[in-house]
mmCIF file with all atom_site columns, C-alpha atoms and ligand atoms in Angstrom:
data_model
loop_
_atom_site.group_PDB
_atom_site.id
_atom_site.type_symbol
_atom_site.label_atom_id
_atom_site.label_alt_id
_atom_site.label_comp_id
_atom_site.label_asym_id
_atom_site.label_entity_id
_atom_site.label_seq_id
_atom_site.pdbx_PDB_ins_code
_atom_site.Cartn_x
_atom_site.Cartn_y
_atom_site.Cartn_z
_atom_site.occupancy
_atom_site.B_iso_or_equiv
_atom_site.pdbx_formal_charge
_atom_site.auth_seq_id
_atom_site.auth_comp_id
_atom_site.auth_asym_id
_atom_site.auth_atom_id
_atom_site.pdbx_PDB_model_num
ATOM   1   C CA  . UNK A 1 1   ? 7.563   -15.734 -10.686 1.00 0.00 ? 198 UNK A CA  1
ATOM   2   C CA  . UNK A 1 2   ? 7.481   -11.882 -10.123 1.00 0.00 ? 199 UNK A CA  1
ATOM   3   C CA  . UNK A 1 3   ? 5.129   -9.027  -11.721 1.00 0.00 ? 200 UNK A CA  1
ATOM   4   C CA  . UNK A 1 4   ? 5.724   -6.010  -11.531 1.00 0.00 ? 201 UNK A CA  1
ATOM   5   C CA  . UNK A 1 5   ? 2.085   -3.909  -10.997 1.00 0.00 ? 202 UNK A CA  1
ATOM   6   C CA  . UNK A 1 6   ? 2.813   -0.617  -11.978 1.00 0.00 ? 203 UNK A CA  1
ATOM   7   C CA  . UNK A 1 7   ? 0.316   2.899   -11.792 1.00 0.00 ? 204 UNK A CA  1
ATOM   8   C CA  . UNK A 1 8   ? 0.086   6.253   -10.572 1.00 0.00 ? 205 UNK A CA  1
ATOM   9   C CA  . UNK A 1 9   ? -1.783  4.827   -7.656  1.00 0.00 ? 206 UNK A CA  1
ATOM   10  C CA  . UNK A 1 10  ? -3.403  9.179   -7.343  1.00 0.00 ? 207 UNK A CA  1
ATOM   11  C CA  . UNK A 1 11  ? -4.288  7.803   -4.429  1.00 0.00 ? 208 UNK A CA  1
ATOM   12  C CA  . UNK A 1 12  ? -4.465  3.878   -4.477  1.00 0.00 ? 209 UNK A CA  1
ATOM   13  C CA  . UNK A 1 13  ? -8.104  2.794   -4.894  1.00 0.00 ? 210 UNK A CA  1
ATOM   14  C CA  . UNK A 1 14  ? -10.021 -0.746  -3.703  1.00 0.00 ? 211 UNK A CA  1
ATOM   15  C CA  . UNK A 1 15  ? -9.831  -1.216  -7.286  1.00 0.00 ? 212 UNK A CA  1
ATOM   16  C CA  . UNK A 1 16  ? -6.437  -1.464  -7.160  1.00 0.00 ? 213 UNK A CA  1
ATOM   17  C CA  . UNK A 1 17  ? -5.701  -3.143  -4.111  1.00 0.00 ? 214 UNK A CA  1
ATOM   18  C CA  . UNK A 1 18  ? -8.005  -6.142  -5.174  1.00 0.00 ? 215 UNK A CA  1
ATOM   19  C CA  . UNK A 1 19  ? -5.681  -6.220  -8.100  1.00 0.00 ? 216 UNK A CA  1
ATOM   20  C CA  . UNK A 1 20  ? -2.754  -6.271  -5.911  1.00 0.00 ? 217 UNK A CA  1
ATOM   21  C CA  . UNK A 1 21  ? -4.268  -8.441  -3.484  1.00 0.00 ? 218 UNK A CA  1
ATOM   22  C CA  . UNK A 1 22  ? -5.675  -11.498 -5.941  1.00 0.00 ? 219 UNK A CA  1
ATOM   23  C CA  . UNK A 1 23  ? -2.130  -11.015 -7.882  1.00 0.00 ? 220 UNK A CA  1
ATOM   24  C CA  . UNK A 1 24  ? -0.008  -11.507 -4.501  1.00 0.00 ? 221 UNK A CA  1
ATOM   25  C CA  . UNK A 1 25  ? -1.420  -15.004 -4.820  1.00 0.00 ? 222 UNK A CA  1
ATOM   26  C CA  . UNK A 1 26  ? -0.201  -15.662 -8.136  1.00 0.00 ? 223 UNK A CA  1
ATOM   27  C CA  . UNK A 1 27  ? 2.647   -14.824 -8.072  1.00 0.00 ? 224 UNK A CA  1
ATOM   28  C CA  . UNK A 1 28  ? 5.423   -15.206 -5.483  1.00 0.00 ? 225 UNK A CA  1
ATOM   29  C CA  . UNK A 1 29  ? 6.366   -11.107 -5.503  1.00 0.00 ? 226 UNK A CA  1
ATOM   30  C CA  . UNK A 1 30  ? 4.209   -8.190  -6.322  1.00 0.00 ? 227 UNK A CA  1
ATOM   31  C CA  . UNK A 1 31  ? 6.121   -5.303  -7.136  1.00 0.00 ? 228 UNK A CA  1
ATOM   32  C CA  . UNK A 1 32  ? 4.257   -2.043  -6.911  1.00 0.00 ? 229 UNK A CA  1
ATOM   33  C CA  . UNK A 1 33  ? 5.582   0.369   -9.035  1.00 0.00 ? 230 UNK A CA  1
ATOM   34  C CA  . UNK A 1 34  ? 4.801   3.812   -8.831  1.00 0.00 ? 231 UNK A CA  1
ATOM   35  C CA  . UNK A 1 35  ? 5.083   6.366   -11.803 1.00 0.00 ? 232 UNK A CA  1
ATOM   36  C CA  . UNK A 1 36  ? 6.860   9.419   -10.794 1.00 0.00 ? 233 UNK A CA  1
ATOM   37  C CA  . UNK A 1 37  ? 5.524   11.533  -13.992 1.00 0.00 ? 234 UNK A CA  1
ATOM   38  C CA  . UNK A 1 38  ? 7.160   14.754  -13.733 1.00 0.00 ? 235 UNK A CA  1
ATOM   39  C CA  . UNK A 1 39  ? 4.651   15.865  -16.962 1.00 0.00 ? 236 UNK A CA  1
ATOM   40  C CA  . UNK A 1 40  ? 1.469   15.201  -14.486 1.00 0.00 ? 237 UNK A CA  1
ATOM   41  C CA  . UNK A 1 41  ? 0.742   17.487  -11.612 1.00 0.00 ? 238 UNK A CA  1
ATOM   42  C CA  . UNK A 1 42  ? -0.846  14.926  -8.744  1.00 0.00 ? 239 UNK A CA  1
ATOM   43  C CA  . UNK A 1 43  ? -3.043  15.432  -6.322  1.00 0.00 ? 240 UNK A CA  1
ATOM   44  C CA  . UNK A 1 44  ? -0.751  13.103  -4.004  1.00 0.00 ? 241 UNK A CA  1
ATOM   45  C CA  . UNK A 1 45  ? 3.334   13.676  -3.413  1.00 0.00 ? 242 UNK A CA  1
ATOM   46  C CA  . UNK A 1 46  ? 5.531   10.187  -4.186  1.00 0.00 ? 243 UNK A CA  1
ATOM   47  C CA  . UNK A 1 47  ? 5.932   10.429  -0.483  1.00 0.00 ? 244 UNK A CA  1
ATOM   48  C CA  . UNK A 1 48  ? 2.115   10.386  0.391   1.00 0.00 ? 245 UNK A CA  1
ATOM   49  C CA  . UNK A 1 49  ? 1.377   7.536   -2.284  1.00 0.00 ? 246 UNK A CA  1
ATOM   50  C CA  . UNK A 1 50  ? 4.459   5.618   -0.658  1.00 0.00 ? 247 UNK A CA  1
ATOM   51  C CA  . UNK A 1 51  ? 2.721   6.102   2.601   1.00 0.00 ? 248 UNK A CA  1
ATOM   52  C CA  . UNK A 1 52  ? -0.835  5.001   1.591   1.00 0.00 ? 249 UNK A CA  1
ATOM   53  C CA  . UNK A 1 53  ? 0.299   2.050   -0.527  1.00 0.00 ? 250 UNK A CA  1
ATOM   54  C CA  . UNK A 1 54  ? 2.720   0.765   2.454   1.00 0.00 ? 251 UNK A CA  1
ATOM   55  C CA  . UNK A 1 55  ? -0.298  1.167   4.782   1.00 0.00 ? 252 UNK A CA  1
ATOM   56  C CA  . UNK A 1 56  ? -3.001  -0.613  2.756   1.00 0.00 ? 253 UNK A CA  1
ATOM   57  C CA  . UNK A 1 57  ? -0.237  -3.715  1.672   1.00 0.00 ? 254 UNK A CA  1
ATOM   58  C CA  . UNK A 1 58  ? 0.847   -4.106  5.038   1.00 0.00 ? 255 UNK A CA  1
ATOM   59  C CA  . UNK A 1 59  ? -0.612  -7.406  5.653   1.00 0.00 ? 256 UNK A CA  1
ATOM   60  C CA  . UNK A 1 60  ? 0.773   -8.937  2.059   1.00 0.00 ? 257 UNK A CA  1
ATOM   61  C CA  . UNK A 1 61  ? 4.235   -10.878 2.798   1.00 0.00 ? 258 UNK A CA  1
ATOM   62  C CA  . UNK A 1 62  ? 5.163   -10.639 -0.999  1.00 0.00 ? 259 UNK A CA  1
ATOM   63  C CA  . UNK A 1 63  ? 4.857   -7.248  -1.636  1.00 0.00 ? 260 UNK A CA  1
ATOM   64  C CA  . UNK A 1 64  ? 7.573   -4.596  -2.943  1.00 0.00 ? 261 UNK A CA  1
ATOM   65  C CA  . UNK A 1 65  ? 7.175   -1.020  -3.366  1.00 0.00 ? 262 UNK A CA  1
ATOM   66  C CA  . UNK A 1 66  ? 9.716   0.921   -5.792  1.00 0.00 ? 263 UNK A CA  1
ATOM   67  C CA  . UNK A 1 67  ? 9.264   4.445   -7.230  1.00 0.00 ? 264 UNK A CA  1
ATOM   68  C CA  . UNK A 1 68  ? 10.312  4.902   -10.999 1.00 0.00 ? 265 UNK A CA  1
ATOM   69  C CA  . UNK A 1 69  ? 10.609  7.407   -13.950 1.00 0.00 ? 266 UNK A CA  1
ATOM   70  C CA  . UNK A 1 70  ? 11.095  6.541   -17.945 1.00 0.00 ? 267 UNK A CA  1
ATOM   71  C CA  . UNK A 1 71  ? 9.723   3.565   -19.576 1.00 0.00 ? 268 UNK A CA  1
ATOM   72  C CA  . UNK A 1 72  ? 8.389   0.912   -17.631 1.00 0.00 ? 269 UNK A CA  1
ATOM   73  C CA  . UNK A 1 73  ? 10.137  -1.520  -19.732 1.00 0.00 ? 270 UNK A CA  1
ATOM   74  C CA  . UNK A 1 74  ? 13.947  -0.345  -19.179 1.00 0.00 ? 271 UNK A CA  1
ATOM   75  C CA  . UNK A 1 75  ? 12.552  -0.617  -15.489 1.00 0.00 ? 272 UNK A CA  1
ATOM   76  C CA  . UNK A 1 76  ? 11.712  -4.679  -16.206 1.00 0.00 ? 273 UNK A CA  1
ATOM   77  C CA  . UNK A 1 77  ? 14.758  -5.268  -17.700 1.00 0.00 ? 274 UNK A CA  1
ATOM   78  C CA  . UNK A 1 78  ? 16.544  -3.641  -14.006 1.00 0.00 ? 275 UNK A CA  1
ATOM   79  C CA  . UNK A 1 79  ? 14.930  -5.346  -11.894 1.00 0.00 ? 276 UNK A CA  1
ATOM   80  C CA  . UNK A 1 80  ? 15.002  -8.656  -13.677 1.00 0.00 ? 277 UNK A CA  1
ATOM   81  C CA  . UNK A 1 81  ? 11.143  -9.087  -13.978 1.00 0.00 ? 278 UNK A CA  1
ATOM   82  C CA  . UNK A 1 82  ? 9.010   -10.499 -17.441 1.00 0.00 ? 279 UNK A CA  1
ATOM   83  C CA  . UNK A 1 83  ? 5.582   -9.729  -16.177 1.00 0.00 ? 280 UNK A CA  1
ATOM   84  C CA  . UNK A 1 84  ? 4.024   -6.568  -15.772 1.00 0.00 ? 281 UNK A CA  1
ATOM   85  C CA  . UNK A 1 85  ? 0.322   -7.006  -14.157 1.00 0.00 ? 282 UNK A CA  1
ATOM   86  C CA  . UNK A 1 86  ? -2.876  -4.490  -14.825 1.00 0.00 ? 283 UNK A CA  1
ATOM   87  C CA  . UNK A 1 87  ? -5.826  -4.769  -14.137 1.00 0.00 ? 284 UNK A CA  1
ATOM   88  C CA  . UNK A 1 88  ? -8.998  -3.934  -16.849 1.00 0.00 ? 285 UNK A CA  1
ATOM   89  C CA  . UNK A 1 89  ? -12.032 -3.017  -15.953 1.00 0.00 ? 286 UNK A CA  1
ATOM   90  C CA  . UNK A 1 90  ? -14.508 -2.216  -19.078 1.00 0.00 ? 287 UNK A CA  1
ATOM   91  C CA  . UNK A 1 91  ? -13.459 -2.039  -22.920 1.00 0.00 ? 288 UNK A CA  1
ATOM   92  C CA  . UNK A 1 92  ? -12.091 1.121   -22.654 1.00 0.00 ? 289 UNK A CA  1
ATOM   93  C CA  . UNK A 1 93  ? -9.320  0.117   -20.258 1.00 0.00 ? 290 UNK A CA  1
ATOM   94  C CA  . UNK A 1 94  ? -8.756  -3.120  -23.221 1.00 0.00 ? 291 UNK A CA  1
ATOM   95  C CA  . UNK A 1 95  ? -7.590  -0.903  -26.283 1.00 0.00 ? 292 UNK A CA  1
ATOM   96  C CA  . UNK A 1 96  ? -5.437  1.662   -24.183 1.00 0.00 ? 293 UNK A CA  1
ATOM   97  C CA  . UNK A 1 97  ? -3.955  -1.377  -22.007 1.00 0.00 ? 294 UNK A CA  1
ATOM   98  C CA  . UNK A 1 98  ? -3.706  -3.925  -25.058 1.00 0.00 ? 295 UNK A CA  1
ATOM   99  C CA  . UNK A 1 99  ? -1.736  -0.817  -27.208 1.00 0.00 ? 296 UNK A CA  1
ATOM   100 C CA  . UNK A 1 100 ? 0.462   -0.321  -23.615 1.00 0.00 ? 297 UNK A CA  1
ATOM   101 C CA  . UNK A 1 101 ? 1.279   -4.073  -23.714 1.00 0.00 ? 298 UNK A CA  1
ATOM   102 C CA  . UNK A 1 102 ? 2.180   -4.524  -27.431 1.00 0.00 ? 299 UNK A CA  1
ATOM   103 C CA  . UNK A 1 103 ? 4.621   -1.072  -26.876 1.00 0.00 ? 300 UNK A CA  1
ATOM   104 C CA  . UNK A 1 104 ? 6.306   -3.120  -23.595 1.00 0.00 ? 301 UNK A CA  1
ATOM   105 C CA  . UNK A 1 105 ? 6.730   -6.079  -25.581 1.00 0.00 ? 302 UNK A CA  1
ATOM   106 C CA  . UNK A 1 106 ? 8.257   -3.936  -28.778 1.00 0.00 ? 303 UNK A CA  1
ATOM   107 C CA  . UNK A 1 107 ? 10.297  -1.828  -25.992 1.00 0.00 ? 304 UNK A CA  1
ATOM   108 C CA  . UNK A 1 108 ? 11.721  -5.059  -23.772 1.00 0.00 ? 305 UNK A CA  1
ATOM   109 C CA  . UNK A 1 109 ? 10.747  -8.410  -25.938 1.00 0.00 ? 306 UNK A CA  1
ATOM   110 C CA  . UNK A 1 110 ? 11.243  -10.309 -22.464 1.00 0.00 ? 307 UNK A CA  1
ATOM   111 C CA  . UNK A 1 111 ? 7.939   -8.677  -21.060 1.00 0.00 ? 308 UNK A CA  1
ATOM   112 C CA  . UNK A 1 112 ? 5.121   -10.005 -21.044 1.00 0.00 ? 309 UNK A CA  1
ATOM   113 C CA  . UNK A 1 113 ? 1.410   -8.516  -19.942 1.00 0.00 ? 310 UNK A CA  1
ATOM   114 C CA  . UNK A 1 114 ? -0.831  -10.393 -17.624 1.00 0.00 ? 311 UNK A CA  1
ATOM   115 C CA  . UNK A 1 115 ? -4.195  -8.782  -17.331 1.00 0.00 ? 312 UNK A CA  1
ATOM   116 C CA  . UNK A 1 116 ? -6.794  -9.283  -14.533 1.00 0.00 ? 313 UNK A CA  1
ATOM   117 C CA  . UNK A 1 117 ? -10.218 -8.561  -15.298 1.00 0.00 ? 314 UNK A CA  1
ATOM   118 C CA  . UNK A 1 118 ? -11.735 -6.565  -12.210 1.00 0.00 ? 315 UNK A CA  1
ATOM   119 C CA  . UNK A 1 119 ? -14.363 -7.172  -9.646  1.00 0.00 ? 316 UNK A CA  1
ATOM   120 C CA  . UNK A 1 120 ? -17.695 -6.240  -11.164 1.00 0.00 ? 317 UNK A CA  1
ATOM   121 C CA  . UNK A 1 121 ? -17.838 -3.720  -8.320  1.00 0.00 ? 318 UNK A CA  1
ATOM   122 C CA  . UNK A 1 122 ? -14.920 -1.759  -9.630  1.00 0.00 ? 319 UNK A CA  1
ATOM   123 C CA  . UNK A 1 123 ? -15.654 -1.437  -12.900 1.00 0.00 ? 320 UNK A CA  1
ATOM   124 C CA  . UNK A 1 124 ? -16.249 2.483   -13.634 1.00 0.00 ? 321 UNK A CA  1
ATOM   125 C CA  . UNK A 1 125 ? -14.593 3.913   -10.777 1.00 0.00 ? 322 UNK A CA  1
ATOM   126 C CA  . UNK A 1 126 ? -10.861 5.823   -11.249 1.00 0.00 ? 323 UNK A CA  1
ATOM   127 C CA  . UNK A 1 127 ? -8.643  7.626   -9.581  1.00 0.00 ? 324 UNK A CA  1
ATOM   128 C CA  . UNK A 1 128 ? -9.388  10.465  -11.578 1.00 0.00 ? 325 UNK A CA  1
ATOM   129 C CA  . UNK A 1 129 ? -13.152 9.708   -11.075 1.00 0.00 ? 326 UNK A CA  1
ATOM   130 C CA  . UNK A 1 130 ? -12.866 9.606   -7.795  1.00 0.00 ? 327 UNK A CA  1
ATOM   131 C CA  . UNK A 1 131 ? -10.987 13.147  -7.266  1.00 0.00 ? 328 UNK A CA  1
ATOM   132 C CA  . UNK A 1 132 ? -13.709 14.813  -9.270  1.00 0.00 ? 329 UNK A CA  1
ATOM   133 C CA  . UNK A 1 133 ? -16.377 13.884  -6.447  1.00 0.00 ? 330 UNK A CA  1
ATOM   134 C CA  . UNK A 1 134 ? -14.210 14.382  -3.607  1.00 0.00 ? 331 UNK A CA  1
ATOM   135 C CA  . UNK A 1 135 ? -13.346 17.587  -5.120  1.00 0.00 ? 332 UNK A CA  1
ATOM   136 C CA  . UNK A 1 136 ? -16.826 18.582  -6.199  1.00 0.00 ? 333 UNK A CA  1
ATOM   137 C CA  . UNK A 1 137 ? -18.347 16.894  -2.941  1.00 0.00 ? 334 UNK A CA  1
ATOM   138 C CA  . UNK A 1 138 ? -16.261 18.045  -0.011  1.00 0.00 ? 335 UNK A CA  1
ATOM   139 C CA  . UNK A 1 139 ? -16.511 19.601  2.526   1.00 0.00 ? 336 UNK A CA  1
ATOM   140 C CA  . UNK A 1 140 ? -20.409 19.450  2.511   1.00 0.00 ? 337 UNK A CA  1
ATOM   141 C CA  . UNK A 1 141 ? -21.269 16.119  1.475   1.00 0.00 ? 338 UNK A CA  1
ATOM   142 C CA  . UNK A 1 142 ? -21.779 12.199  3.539   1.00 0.00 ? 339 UNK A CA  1
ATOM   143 C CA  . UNK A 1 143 ? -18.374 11.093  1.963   1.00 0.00 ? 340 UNK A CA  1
ATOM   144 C CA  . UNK A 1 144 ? -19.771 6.898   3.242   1.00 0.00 ? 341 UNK A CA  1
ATOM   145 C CA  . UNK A 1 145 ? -20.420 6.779   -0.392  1.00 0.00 ? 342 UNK A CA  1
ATOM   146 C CA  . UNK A 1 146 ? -15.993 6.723   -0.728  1.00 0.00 ? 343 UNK A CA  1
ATOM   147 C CA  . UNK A 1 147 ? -16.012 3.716   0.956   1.00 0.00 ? 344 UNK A CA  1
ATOM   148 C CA  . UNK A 1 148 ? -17.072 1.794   -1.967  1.00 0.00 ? 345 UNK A CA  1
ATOM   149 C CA  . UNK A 1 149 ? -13.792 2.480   -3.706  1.00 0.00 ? 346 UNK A CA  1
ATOM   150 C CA  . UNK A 1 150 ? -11.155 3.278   -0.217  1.00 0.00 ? 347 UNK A CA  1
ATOM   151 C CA  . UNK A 1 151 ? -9.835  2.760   2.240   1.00 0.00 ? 348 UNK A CA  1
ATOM   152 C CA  . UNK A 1 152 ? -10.814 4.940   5.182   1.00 0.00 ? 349 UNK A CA  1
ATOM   153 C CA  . UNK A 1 153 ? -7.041  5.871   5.897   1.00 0.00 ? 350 UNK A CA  1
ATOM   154 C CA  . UNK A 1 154 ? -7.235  7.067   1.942   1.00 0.00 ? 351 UNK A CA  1
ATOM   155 C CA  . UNK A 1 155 ? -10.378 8.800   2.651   1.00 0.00 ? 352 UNK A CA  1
ATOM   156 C CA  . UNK A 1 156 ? -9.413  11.247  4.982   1.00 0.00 ? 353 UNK A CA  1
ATOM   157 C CA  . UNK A 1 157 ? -6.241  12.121  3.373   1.00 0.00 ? 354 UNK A CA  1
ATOM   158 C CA  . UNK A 1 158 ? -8.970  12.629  0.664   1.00 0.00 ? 355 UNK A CA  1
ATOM   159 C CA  . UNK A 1 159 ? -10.931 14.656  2.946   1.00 0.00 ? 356 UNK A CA  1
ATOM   160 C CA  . UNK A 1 160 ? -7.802  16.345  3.936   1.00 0.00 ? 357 UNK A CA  1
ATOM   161 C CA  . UNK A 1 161 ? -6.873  17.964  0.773   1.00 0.00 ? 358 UNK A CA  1
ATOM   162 C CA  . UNK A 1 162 ? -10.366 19.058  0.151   1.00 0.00 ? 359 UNK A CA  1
ATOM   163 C CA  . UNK A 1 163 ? -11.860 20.184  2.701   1.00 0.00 ? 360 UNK A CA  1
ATOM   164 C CA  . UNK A 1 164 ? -9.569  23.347  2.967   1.00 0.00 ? 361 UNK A CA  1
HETATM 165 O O1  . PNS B 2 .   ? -2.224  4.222   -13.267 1.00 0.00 ? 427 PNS B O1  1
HETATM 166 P P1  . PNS B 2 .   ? -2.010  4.507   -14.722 1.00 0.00 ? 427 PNS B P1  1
HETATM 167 O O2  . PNS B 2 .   ? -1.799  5.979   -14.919 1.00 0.00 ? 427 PNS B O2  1
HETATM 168 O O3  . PNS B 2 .   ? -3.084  3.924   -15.587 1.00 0.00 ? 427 PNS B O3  1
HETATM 169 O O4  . PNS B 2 .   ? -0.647  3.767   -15.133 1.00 0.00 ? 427 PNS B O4  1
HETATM 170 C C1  . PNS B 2 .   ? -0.052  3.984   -16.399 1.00 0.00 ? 427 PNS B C1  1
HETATM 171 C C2  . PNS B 2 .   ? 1.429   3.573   -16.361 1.00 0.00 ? 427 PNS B C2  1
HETATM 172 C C3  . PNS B 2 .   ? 2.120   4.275   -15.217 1.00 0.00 ? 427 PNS B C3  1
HETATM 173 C C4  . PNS B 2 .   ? 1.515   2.083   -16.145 1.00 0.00 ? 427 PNS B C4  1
HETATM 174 C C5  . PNS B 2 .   ? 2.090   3.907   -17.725 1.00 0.00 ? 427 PNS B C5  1
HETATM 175 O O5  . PNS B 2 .   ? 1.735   5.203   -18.101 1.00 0.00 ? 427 PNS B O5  1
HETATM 176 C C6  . PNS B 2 .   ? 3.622   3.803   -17.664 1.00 0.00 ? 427 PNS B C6  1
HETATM 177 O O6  . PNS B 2 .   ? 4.186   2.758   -17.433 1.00 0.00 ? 427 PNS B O6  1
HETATM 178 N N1  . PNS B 2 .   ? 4.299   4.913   -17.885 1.00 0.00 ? 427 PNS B N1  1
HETATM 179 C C7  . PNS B 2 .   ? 5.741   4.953   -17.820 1.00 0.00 ? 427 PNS B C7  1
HETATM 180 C C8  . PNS B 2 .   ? 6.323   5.388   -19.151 1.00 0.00 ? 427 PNS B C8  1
HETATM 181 C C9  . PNS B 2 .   ? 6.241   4.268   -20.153 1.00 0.00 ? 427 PNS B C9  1
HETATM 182 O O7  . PNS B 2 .   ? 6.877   3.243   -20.028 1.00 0.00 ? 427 PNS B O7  1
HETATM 183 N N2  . PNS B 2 .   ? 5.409   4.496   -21.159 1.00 0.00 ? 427 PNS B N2  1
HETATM 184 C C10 . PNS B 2 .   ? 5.197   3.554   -22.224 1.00 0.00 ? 427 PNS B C10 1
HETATM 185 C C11 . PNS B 2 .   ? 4.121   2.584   -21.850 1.00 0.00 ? 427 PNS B C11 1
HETATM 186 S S1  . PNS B 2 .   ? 3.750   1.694   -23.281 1.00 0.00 ? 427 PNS B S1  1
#
């Protein structure tokens, strides 16, 4: 069976990739699918997130990367796929995600949600999170405290956009 796992991935986290990385053993293909939201301004182009995401799944056999825009559900129905993965982390993430799921099943009654509770270690850090303390932190500050949620290749592109 295939998911589809799909985000903004501004930039992918550890969160994330244990997502990915505990779903790649469920199912037989992981498809990443990244958001192209014209309505959000990112801190990363499609092209860098393509080139982080590649990098970090490198070692998975069963991954897929595709880029997408509109509903998430119209892109289920293209590629053939009835399971969307996402991960939660806290009770927050259960409302928003449970709403997102009921939508994809009224949108594409094929689809189903799967959802993967984090690692404990995951459980308040996001993307957006994440940006505000690179942003606020760099270039004056001992960034080892990123490594609980990146990679180091995702760090420095991290440090790269804020430190100038
Ligand atoms: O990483 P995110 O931002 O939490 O991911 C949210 C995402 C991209 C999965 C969701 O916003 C999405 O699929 N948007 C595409 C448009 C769509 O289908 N919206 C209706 C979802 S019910």
């Amino acid at each position: 069976m295939k998911a589809i796992f799909p985000g903004s991935f501004d930039p992918i986290t550890l969160g994330h990739l244990d997502i990915v990385n505990r779903g790649a053993k469920l199912f037989d293909c992981v498809i990443i699918a990244l958001l192209n939201n014209p309505a959000k301004t990112p801190l990363f182009s499609i092209a860098e997130r393509i080139t982080m995401i590649k990098q970090e799944t490198e070692k998975l056999p069963n991954i897929q990367i595709v880029e997408y825009d509109g509903l998430l559900a119209e892109l289920a129905k293209k590629l053939t796929v009835n399971c969307i993965l996402r991960g939660v982390r806290n009770e927050k993430d259960c409302s928003y995600e449970i709403a997102m799921a009921q939508a994809n099943k009224t949108l594409n009654n094929n689809l189903d949600t799967i959802f993967m509770v984090s690692n404990p270690n995951n459980s308040y850090m996001s993307a957006s999170l994440l940006k505000e303390i690179a942003n606020a932190g760099y270039p004056n500050f001992d960034d080892s405290v990123l490594d609980n949620w990146v990679s180091s290749a995702v760090k420095q592109m991290l440090k790269n956009k804020y430190s100038k």
